[in-house]
Every structure is written in C-alpha cells, then in structure tokens.
PDB file of C-alpha atoms in Angstrom:
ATOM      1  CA  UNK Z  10      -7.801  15.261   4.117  1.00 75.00           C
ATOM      2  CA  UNK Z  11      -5.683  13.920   1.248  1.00 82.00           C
ATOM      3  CA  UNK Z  12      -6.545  12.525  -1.679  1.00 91.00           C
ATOM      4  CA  UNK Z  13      -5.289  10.867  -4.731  1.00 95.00           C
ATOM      5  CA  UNK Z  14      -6.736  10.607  -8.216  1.00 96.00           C
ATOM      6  CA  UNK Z  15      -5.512   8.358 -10.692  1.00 96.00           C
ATOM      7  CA  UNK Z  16      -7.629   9.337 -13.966  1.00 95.00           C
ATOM      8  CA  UNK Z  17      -6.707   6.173 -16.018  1.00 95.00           C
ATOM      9  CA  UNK Z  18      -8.298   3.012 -14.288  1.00 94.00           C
ATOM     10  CA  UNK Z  19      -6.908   1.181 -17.811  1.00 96.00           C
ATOM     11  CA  UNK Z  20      -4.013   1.427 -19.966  1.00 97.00           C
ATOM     12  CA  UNK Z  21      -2.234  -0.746 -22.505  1.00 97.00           C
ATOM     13  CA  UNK Z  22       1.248  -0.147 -24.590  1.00 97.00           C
ATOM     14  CA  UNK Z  23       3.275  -2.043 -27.115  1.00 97.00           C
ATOM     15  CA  UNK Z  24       6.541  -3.954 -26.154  1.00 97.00           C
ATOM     16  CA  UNK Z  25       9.541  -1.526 -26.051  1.00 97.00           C
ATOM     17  CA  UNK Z  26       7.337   1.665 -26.228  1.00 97.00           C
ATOM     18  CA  UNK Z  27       6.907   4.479 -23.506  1.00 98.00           C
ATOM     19  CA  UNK Z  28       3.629   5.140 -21.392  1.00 98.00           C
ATOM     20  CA  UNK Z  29       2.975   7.083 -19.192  1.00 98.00           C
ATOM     21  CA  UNK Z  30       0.397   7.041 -16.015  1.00 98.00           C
ATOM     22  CA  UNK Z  31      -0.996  10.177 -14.100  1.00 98.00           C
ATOM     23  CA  UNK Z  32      -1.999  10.711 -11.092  1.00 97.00           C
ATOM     24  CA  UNK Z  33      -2.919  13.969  -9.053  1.00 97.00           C
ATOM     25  CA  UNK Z  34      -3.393  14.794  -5.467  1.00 96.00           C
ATOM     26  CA  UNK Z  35      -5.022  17.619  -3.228  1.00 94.00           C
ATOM     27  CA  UNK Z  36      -3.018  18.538   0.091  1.00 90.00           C
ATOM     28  CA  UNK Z  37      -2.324  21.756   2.122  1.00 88.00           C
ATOM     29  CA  UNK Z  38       0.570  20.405   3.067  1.00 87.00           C
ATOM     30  CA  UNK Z  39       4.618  21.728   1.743  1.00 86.00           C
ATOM     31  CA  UNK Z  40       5.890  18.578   2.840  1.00 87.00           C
ATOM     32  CA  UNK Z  41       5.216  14.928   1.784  1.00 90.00           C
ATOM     33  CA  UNK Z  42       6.570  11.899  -0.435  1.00 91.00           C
ATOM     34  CA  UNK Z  43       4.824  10.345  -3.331  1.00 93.00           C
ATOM     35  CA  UNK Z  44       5.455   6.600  -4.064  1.00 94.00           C
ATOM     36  CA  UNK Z  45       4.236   4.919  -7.385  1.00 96.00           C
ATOM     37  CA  UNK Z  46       4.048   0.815  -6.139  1.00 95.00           C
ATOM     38  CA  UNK Z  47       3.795  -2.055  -8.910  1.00 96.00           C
ATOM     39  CA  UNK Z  48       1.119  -4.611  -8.131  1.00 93.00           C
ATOM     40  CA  UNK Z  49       1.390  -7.729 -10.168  1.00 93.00           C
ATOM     41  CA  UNK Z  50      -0.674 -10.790 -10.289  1.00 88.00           C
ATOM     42  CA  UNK Z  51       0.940 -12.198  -7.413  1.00 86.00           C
ATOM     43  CA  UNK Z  52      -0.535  -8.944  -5.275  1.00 86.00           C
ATOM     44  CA  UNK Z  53       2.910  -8.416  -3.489  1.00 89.00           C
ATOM     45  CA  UNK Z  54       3.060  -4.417  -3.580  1.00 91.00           C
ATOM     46  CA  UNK Z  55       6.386  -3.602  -4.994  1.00 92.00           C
ATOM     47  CA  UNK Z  56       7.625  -0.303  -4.470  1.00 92.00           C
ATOM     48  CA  UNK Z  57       8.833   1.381  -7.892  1.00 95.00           C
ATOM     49  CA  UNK Z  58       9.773   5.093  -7.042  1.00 95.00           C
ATOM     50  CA  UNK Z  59       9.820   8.037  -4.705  1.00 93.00           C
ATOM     51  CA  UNK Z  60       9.933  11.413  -4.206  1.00 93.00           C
ATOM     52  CA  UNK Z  61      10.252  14.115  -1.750  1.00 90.00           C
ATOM     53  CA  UNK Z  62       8.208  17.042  -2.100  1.00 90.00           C
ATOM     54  CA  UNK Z  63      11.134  18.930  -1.521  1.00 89.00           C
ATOM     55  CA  UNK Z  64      13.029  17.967  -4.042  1.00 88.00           C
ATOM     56  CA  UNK Z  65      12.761  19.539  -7.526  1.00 85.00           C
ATOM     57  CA  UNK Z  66      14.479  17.359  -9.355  1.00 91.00           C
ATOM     58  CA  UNK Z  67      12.260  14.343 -10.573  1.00 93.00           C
ATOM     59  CA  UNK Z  68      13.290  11.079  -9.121  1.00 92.00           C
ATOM     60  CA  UNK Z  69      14.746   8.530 -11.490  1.00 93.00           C
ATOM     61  CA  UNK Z  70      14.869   4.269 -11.112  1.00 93.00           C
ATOM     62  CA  UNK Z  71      16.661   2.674 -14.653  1.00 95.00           C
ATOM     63  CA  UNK Z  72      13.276   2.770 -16.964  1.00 97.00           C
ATOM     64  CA  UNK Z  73      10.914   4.299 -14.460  1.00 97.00           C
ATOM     65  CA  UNK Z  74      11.063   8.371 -14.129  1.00 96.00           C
ATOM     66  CA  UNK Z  75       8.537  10.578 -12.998  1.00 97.00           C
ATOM     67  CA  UNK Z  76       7.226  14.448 -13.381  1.00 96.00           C
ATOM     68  CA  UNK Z  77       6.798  15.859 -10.578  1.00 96.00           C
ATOM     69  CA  UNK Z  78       4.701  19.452 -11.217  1.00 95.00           C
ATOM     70  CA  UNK Z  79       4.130  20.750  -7.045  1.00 93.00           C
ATOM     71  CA  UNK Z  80       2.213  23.524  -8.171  1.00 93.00           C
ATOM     72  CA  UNK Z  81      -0.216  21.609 -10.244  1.00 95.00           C
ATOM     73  CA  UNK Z  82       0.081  18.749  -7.592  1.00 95.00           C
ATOM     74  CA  UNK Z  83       0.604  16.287 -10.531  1.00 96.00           C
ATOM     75  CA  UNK Z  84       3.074  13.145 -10.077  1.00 96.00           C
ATOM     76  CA  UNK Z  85       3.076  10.864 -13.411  1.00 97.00           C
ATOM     77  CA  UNK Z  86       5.019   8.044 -14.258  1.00 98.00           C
ATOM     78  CA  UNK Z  87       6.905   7.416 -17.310  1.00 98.00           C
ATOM     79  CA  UNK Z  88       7.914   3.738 -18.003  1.00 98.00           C
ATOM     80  CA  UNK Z  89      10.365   3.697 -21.102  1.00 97.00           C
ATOM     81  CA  UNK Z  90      10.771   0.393 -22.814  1.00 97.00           C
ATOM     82  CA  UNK Z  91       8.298  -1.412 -21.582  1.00 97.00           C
ATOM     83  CA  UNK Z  92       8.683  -5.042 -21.078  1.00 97.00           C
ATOM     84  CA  UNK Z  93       6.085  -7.799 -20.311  1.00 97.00           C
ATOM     85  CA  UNK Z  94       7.302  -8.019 -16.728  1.00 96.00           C
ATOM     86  CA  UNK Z  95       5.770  -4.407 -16.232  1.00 97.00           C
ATOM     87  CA  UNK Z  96       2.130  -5.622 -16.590  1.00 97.00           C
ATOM     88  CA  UNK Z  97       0.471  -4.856 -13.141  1.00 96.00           C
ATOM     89  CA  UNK Z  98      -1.858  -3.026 -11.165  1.00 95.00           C
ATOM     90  CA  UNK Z  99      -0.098   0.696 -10.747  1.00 97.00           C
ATOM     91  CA  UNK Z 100      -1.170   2.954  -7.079  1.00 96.00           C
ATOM     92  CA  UNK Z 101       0.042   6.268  -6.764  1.00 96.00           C
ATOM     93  CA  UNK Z 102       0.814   6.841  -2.856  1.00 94.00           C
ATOM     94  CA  UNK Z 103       0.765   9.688  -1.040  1.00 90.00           C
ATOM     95  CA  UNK Z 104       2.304  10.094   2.824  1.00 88.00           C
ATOM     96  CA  UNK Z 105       2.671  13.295   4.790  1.00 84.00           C
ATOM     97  CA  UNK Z 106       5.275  13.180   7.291  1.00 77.00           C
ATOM     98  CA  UNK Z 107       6.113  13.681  10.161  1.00 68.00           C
ATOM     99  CA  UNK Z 108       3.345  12.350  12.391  1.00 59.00           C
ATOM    100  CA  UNK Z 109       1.533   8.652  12.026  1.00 55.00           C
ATOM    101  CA  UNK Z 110      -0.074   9.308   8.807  1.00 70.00           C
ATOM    102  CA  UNK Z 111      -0.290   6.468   6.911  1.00 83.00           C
ATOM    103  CA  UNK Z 112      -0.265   6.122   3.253  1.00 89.00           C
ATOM    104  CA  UNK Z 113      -3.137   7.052   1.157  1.00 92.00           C
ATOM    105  CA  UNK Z 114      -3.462   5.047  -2.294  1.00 94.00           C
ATOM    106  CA  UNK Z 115      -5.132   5.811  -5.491  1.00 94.00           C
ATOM    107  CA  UNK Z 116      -7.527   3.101  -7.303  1.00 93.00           C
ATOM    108  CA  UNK Z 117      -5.007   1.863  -9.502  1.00 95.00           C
ATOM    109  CA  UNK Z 118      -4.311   1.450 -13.202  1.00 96.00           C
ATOM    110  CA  UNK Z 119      -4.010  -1.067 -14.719  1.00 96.00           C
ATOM    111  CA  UNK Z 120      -1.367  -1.383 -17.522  1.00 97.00           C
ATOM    112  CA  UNK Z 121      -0.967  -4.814 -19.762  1.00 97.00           C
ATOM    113  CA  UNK Z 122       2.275  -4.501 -21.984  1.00 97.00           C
ATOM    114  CA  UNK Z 123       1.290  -6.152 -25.313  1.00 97.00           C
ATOM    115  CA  UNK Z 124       4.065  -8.148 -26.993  1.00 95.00           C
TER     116      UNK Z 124
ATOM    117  CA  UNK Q   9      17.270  -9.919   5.863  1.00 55.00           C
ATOM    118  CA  UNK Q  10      13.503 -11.577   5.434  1.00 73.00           C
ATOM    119  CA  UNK Q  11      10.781  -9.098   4.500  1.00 89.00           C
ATOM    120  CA  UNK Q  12       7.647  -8.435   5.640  1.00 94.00           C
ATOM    121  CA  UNK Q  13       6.295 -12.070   6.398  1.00 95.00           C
ATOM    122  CA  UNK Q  14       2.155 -12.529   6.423  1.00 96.00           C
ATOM    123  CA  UNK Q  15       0.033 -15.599   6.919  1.00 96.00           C
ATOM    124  CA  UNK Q  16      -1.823 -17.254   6.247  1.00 97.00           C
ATOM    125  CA  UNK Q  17      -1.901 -16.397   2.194  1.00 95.00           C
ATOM    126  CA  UNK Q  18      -5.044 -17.567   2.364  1.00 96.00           C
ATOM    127  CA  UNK Q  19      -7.764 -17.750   4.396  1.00 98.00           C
ATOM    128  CA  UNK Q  20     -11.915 -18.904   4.096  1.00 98.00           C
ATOM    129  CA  UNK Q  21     -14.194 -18.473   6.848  1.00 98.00           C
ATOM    130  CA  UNK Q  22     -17.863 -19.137   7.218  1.00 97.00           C
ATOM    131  CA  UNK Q  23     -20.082 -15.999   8.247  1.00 97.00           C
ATOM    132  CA  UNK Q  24     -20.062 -15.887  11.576  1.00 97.00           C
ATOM    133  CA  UNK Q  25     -16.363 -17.126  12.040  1.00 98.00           C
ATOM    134  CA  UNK Q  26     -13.061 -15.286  13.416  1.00 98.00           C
ATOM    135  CA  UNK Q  27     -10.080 -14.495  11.380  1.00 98.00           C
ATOM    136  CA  UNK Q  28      -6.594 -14.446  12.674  1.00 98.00           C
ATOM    137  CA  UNK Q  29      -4.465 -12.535  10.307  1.00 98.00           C
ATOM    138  CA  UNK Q  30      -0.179 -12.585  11.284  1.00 98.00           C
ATOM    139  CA  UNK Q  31       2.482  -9.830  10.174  1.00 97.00           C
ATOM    140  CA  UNK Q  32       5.695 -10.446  11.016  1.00 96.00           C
ATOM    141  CA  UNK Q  33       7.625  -7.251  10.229  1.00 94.00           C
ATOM    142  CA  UNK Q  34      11.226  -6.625   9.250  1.00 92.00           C
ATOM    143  CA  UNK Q  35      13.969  -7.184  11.556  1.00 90.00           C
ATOM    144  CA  UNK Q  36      14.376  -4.255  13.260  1.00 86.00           C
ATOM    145  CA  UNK Q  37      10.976  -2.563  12.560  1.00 89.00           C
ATOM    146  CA  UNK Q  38       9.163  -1.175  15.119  1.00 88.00           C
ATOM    147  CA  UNK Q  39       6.059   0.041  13.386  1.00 90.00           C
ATOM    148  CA  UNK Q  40       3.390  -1.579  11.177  1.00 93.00           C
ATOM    149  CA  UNK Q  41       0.524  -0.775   9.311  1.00 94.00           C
ATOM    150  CA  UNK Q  42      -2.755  -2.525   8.294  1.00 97.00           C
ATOM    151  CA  UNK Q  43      -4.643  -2.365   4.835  1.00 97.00           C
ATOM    152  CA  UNK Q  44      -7.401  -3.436   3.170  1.00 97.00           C
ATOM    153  CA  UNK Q  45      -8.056  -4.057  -0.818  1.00 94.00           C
ATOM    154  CA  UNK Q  46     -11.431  -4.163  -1.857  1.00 91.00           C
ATOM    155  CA  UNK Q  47     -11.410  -5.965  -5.473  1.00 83.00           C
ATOM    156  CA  UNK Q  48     -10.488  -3.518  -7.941  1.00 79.00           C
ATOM    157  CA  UNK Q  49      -9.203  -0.785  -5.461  1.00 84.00           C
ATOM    158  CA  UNK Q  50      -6.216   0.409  -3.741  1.00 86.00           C
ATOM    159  CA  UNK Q  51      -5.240  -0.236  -0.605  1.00 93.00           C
ATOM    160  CA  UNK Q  52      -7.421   1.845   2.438  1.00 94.00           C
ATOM    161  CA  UNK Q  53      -5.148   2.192   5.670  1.00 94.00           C
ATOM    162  CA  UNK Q  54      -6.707   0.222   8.769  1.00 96.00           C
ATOM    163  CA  UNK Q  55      -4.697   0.659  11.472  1.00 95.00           C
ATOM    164  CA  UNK Q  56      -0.957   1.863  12.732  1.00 93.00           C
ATOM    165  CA  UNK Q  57       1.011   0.041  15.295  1.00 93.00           C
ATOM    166  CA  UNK Q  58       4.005   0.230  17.652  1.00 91.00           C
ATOM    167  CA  UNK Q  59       5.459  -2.495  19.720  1.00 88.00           C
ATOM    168  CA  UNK Q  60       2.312  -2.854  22.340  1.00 88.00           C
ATOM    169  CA  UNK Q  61       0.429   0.952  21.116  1.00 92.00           C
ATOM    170  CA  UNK Q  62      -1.654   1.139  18.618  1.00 93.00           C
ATOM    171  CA  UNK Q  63      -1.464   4.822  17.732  1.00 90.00           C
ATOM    172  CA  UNK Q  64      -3.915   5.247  14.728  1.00 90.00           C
ATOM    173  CA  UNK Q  65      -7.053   3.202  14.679  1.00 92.00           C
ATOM    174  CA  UNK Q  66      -8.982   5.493  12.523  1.00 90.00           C
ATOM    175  CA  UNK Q  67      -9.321   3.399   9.507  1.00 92.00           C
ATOM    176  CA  UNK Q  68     -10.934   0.138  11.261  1.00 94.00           C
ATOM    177  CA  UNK Q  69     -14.011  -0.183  11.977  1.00 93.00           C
ATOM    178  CA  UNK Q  70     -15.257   0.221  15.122  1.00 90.00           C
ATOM    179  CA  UNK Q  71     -16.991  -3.169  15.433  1.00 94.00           C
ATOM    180  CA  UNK Q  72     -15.635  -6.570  15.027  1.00 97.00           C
ATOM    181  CA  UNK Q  73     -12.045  -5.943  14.046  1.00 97.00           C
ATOM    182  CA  UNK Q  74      -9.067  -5.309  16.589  1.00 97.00           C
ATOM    183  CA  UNK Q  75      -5.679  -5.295  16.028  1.00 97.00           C
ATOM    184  CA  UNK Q  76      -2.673  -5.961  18.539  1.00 96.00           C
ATOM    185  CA  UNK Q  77       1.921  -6.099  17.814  1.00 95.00           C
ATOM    186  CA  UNK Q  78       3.057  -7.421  21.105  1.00 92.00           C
ATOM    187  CA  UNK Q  79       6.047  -6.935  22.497  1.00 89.00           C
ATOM    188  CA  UNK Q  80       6.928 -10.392  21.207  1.00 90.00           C
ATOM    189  CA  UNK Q  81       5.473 -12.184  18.209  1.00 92.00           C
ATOM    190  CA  UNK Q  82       4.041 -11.149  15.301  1.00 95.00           C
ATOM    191  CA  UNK Q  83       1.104  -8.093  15.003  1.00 97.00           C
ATOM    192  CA  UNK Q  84      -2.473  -9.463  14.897  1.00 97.00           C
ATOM    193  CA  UNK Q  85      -5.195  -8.142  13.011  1.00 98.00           C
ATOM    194  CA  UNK Q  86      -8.342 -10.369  14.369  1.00 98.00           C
ATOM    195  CA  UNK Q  87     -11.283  -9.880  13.155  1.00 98.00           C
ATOM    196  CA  UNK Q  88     -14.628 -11.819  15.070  1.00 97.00           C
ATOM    197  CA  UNK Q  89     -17.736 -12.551  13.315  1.00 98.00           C
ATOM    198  CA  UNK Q  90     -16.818 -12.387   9.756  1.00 97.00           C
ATOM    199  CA  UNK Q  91     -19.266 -11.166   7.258  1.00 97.00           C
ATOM    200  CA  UNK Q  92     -19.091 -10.990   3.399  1.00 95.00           C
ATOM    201  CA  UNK Q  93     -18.439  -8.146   2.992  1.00 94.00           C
ATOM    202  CA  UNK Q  94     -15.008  -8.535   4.995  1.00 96.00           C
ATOM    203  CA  UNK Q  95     -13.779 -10.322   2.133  1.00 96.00           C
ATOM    204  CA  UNK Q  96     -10.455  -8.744   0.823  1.00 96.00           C
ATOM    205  CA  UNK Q  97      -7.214  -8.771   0.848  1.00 96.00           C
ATOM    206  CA  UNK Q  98      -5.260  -7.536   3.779  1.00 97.00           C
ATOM    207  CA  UNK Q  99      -1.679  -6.540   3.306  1.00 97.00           C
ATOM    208  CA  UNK Q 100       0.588  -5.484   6.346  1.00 96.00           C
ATOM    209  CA  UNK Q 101       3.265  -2.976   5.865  1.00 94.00           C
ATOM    210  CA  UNK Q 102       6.168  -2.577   8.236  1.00 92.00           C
ATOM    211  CA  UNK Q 103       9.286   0.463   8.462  1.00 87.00           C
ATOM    212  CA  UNK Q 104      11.995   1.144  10.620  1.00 83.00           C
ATOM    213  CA  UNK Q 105      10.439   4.919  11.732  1.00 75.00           C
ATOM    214  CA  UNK Q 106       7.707   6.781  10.660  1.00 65.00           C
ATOM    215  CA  UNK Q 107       9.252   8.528   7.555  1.00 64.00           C
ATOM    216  CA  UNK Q 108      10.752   5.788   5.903  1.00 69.00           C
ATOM    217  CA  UNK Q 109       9.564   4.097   3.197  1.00 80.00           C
ATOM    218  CA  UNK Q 110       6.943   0.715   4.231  1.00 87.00           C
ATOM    219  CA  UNK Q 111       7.485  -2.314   2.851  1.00 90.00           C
ATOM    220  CA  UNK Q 112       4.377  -4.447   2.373  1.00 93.00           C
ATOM    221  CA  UNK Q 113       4.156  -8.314   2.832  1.00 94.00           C
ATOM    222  CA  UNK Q 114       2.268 -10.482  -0.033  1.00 93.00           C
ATOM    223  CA  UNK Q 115      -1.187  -9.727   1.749  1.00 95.00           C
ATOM    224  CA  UNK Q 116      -3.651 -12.525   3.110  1.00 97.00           C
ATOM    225  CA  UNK Q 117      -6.598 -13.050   0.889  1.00 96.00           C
ATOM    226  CA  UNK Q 118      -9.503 -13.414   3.071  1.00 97.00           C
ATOM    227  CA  UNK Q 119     -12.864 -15.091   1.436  1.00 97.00           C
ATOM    228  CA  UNK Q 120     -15.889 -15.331   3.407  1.00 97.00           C
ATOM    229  CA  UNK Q 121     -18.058 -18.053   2.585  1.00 95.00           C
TER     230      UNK Q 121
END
C-alpha cells in the first residue's frame, strides 16, 4: 500500500521569504504522479503542482517549484515569495496510474504567511 | 466550463437521519471520486465511480453509506442513519479518464447533531 508522510503538521514564514514543505512517500511502484493541493479557509482543494515520476526534471508553477529526489522518494515544495494569499492547509498527493487507484493524501501542513 | 459542482455546502442531521450528498462533475467527465476529511486530516478516498459502475468501493464503509452516478444526474453519496462520528467534510472529485489530474468541488460539510 502507499503512503504519504508529511513531517511538518505546522509551519509559518515571513512575507516575501521562501519555505519550504516536505513530504515523503513509500511505493514499489516506477510509475506515479505526485500533486501538492492548496487548501484554504474556504476548503476548496486547489491543485498547485504536479509531477510525473518519470520525469527528472522538477516541475515548476511561477513561485511554486518542487524537488523531486525518486530514489529517496522525497517530493518537497518550495514557495518563493510568499504572499498572504498562500496561507492554507498544504496535502501532498500521491496516485499510481494506470488502474482506479485513487489519490492518497498526506495530513497536511499548515503554513500561515506572517505579514 | 463550470467545475466540479457539490451541494448542499452544508448540511446538519440529527443521529439517526439520512444524508443526501450531490456531485455534479465536469462537463465531459465520466469518472468521480468520493472523500472524506476528518478535522485536521487529509482527505481518505471513499469510493470511485463511472457513469452507472462503481468500480472501487474499498474506502466506504460497509454499513450505512452507498454511493450511486447515474447515467443522468448528478453522483450520490447517501449515507442512512447518520452518527457523530460521520461528521466531516466530503469533497467529490471528478476527471475526464483515469490518469488525469481530479478536480475537487468545495466539499459538503456534514455536522451531525
């Protein structure tokens, strides 16, 4: 079975700074996508980024980037410049395709962006 | 294009009560998933859905809870006899094919009284 750890269950970082949020998984599999999704106080899940497992070079989205380490099965995401907006709830996702797997989350961290 | 449409946002039942929760999925998505939020957890995977099959039921519960995406109409997640600890919020997730990315609606929060 699949799982996925996120290690920091709180975070908090100063207006315009960088953080960054980890998250690891376990998996047999060679093939699968990872998916960080933004939760903010109105709960609507908000995809941020994705990546394919077999792609080595690390997905980019404007301020969001990731690092993407297969071999140690690590998938952290960088937020440069933070702004307000970015406080939320953060889940690290994890799907396995082909086949109706469905996604498995982490518990979340939560990041507040302090002005 | 309207996303992922749920309702109701909101929903409070007495013990003992049934809840009706409604996903309406993209145009032109055929498949949706169900999760659940406990407070202060991510989302567990209920159930998986094609137009009139479920295919993956292994996340629901085997008791009380049944889920349904007709061939027309929204997908159903019903659940009969609600207890406290069904509480939560329940977001649906919809995509056009099983690889593609899912796009959640804003969840229904469910509170049992």
């Amino acid at each position: 079975a699949q799982t996925v750890t996120q290690s920091q269950p709180e975070m908090s970082v100063q207006e315009a700074e960088t953080v960054t949020l980890s998250c690891t998984y376990d998996t047999s599999e060679s093939n699968y996508y990872l998916f960080w999704y933004k939760q903010p106080p109105s709960r609507q899940m908000i995809l941020v980024i994705r990546q394919e497992a077999y792609k080595q070079q690390n997905a980019t989205e404007n301020r969001f980037s990731v690092n993407f380490q297969k071999a140690a099965k690590s998938f952290s995401l960088k937020i440069s410049d933070s702004q307000l907006g970015d406080t939320a709830m953060y889940f690290c996702a994890f799907l396995v395709p082909p086949g109706n797997t469905p996604l498995v989350f982490g518990k979340g961290t939560r990041l507040s962006v302090i002005a | 294009n309207a996303g992922v449409m749920q309702n109701p946002r909101h929903l409070v039942r007495r013990r003992g009560q049934e809840a009706r929760l409604r996903c309406s999925p993209m145009k032109g998505h055929s498949h949706v998933y169900w999760y659940r939020q406990l407070p202060e957890e991510g989302l567990k995977f209920m159930v998986y859905l094609q137009k009139e099959n479920i295919i993956d039921e292994s996340g629901m519960p085997k008791e009380r809870f049944s889920a349904e995406f007709p061939k027309e109409g929204p997908s159903i997640l019903r659940i009969q006899q609600v207890v406290r600890g069904d509480s939560a919020a329940y977001f649906c997730a919809s995509s056009p094919w099983i690889e593609a990315e899912q796009f959640f609606g804003p969840g229904t929060r469910l509170t049992v009284l």
